[in-house]
Short mmCIF file of C-alpha atoms in Angstrom, two decimals:
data_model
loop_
_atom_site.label_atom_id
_atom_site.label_comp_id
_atom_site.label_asym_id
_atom_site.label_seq_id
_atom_site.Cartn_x
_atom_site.Cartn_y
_atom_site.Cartn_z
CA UNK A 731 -32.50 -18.56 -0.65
CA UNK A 732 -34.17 -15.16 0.34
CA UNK A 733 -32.78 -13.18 2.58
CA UNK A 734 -35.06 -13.78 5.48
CA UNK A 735 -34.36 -17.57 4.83
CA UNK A 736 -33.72 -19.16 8.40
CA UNK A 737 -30.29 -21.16 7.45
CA UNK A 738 -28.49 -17.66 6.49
CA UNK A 739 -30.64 -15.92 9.73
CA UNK A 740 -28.65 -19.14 11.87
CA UNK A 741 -25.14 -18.56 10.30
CA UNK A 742 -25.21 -14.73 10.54
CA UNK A 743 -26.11 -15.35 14.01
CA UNK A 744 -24.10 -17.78 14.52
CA UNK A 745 -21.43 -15.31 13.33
CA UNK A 746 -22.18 -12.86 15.48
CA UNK A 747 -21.80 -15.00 18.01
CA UNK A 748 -18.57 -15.37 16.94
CA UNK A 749 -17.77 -12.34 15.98
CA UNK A 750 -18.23 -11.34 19.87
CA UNK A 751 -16.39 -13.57 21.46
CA UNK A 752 -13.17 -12.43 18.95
CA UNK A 753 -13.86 -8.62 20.24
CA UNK A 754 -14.29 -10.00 24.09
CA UNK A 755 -10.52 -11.90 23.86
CA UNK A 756 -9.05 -8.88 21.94
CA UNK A 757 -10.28 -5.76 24.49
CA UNK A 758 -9.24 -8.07 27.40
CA UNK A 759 -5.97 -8.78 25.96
CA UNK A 760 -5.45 -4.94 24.89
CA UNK A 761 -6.04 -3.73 27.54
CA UNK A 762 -3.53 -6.03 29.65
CA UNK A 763 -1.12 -5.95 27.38
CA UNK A 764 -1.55 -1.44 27.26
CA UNK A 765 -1.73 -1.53 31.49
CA UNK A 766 1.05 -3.74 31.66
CA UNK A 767 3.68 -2.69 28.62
CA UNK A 768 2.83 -0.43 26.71
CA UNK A 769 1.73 -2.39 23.72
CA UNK A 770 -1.33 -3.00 21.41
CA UNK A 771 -2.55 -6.24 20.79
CA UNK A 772 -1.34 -5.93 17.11
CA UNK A 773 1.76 -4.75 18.01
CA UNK A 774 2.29 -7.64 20.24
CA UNK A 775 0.96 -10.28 17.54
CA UNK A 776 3.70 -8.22 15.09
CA UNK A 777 6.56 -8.66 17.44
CA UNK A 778 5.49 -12.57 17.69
CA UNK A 779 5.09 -13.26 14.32
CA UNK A 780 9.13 -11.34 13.93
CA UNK A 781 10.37 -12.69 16.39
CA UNK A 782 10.17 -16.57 14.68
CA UNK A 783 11.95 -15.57 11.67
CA UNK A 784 15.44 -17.10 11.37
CA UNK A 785 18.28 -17.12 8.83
CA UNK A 786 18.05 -20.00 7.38
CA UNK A 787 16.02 -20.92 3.60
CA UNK A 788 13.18 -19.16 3.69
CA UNK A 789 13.27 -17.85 7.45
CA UNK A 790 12.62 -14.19 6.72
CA UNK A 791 8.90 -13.02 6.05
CA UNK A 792 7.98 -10.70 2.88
CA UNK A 793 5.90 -8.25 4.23
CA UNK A 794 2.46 -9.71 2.40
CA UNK A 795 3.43 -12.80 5.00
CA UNK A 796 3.82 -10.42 8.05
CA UNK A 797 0.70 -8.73 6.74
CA UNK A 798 -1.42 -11.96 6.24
CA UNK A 799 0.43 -13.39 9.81
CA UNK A 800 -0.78 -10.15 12.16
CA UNK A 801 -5.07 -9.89 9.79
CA UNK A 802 -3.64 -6.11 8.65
CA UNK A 803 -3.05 -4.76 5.03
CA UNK A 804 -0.14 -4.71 4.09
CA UNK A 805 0.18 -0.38 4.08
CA UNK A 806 -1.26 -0.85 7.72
CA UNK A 807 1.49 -3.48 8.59
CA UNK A 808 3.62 -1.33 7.08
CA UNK A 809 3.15 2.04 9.29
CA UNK A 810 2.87 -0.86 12.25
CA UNK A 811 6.44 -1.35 11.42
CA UNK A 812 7.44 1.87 11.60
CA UNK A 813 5.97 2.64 14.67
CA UNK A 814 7.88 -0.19 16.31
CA UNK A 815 10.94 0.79 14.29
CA UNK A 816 10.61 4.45 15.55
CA UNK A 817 10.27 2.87 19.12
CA UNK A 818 13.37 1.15 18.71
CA UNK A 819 12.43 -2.29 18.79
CA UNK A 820 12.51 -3.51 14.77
CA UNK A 821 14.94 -3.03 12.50
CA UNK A 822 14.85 -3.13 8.76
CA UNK A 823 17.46 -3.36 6.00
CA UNK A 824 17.65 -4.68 2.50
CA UNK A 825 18.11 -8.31 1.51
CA UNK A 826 21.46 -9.59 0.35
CA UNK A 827 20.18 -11.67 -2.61
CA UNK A 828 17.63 -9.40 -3.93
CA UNK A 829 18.00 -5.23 -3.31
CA UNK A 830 14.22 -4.70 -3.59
CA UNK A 831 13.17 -6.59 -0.54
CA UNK A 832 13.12 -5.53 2.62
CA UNK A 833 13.49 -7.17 5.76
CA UNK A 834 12.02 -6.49 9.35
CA UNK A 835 13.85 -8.09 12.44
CA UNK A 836 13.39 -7.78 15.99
CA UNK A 837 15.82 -5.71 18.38
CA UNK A 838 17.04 -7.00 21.97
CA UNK A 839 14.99 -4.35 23.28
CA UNK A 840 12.02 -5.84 21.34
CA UNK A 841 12.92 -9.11 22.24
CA UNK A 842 13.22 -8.32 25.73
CA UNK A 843 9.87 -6.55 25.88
CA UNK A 844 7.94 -9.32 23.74
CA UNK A 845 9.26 -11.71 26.54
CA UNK A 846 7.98 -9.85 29.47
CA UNK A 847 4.73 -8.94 27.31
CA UNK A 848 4.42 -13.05 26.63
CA UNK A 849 2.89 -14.13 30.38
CA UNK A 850 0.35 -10.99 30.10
CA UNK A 851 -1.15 -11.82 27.06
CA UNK A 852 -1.26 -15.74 27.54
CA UNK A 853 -3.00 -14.48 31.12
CA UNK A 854 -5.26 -12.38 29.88
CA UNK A 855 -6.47 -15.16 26.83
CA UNK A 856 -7.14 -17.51 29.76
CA UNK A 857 -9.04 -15.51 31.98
CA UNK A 858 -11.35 -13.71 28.62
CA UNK A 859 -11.56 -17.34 27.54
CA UNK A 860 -12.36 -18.51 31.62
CA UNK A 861 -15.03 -15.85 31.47
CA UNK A 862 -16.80 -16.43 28.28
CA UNK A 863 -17.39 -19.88 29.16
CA UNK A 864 -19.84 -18.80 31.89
CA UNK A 865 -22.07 -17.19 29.10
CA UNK A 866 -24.36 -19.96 27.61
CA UNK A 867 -24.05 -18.68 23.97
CA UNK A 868 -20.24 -18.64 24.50
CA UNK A 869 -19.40 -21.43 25.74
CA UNK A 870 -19.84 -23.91 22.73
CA UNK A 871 -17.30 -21.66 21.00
CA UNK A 872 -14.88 -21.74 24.20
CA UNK A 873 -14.72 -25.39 24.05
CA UNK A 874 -14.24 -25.48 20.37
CA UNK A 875 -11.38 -23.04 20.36
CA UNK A 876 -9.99 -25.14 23.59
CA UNK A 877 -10.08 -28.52 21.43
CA UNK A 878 -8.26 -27.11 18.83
CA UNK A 879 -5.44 -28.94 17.70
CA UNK A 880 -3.70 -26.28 15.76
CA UNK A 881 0.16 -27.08 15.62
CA UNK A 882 2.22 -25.28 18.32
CA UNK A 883 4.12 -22.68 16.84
CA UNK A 884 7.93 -23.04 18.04
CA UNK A 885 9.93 -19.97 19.31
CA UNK A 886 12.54 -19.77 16.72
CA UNK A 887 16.27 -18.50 17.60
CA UNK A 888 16.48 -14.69 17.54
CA UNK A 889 18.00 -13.54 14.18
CA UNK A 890 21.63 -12.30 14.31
CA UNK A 891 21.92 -8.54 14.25
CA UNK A 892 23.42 -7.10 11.18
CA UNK A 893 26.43 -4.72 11.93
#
């Protein structure tokens, strides 16, 4: 295949396509989520991803996982963390079983704020979704996304602080 081949002119295309509707859901939901609570989408998708840790086997996320969870490196996740530490909703402190890993929970206050935060960004997914379904070359991707069966993610129990 040459570059000018018509199959890889389709799928970059194609991925452009794509790529636009990703960057259409994202500003809408930024900006909601900014207007409304003073949060980035990433931060948002960071406090998510936390807050369905639990205690049990294998409940608590190394940060490659949080990194991998939220599409950041892991030195970006990691300055993302601090941010929300500094803001006072994470905490982080060391594991009991093994003194070089590091843990990240969320605080009631970033508990409380992911919960108000929730019906904003669910909102403003529907309506960026809603609205790229009017546009011809978005559409096939709307319904694709909509027919999705991806499994439900459940909220998990909030972790217990550690006094």
């Amino acid at each position: 295949m040459t570059a000018t081949d018509p199959a890889l002119t389709a799928i970059a295309q194609s991925w452009c396509t794509l790529s636009l509707l990703h960057g259409k859901i994202e500003a809408r939901i930024e900006r909601a989520l900014q207007a409304g609570h003073g949060l980035s989408a990433r931060e948002y998708s960071l406090l998510d991803v936390l807050s369905r840790q639990h205690n049990g086997v294998g409940g608590h996320l190394q940060m490659k996982q949080v990194a991998d969870a939220v599409v950041l490196s892991q030195s970006a996740t990691t300055r993302l963390v601090t941010r929300l530490e500094d803001r006072g909703l994470l905490t982080r402190y060391l594991c009991d079983t093994d003194r070089r890993g590091i843990y990240t929970d969320v605080t009631e206050t970033g508990l409380a704020l992911l919960k108000a935060a929730r019906p904003t960004n669910d909102s403003a997914l529907r309506a960026a979704l809603d609205e790229a379904a009017e546009n011809p070359e978005l559409a096939p991707l709307v319904r694709a996304v909509e027919e999705l069966k991806a499994p439900v993610r459940p909220t998990l129990p909030a972790v217990e602080s550690r006094s």
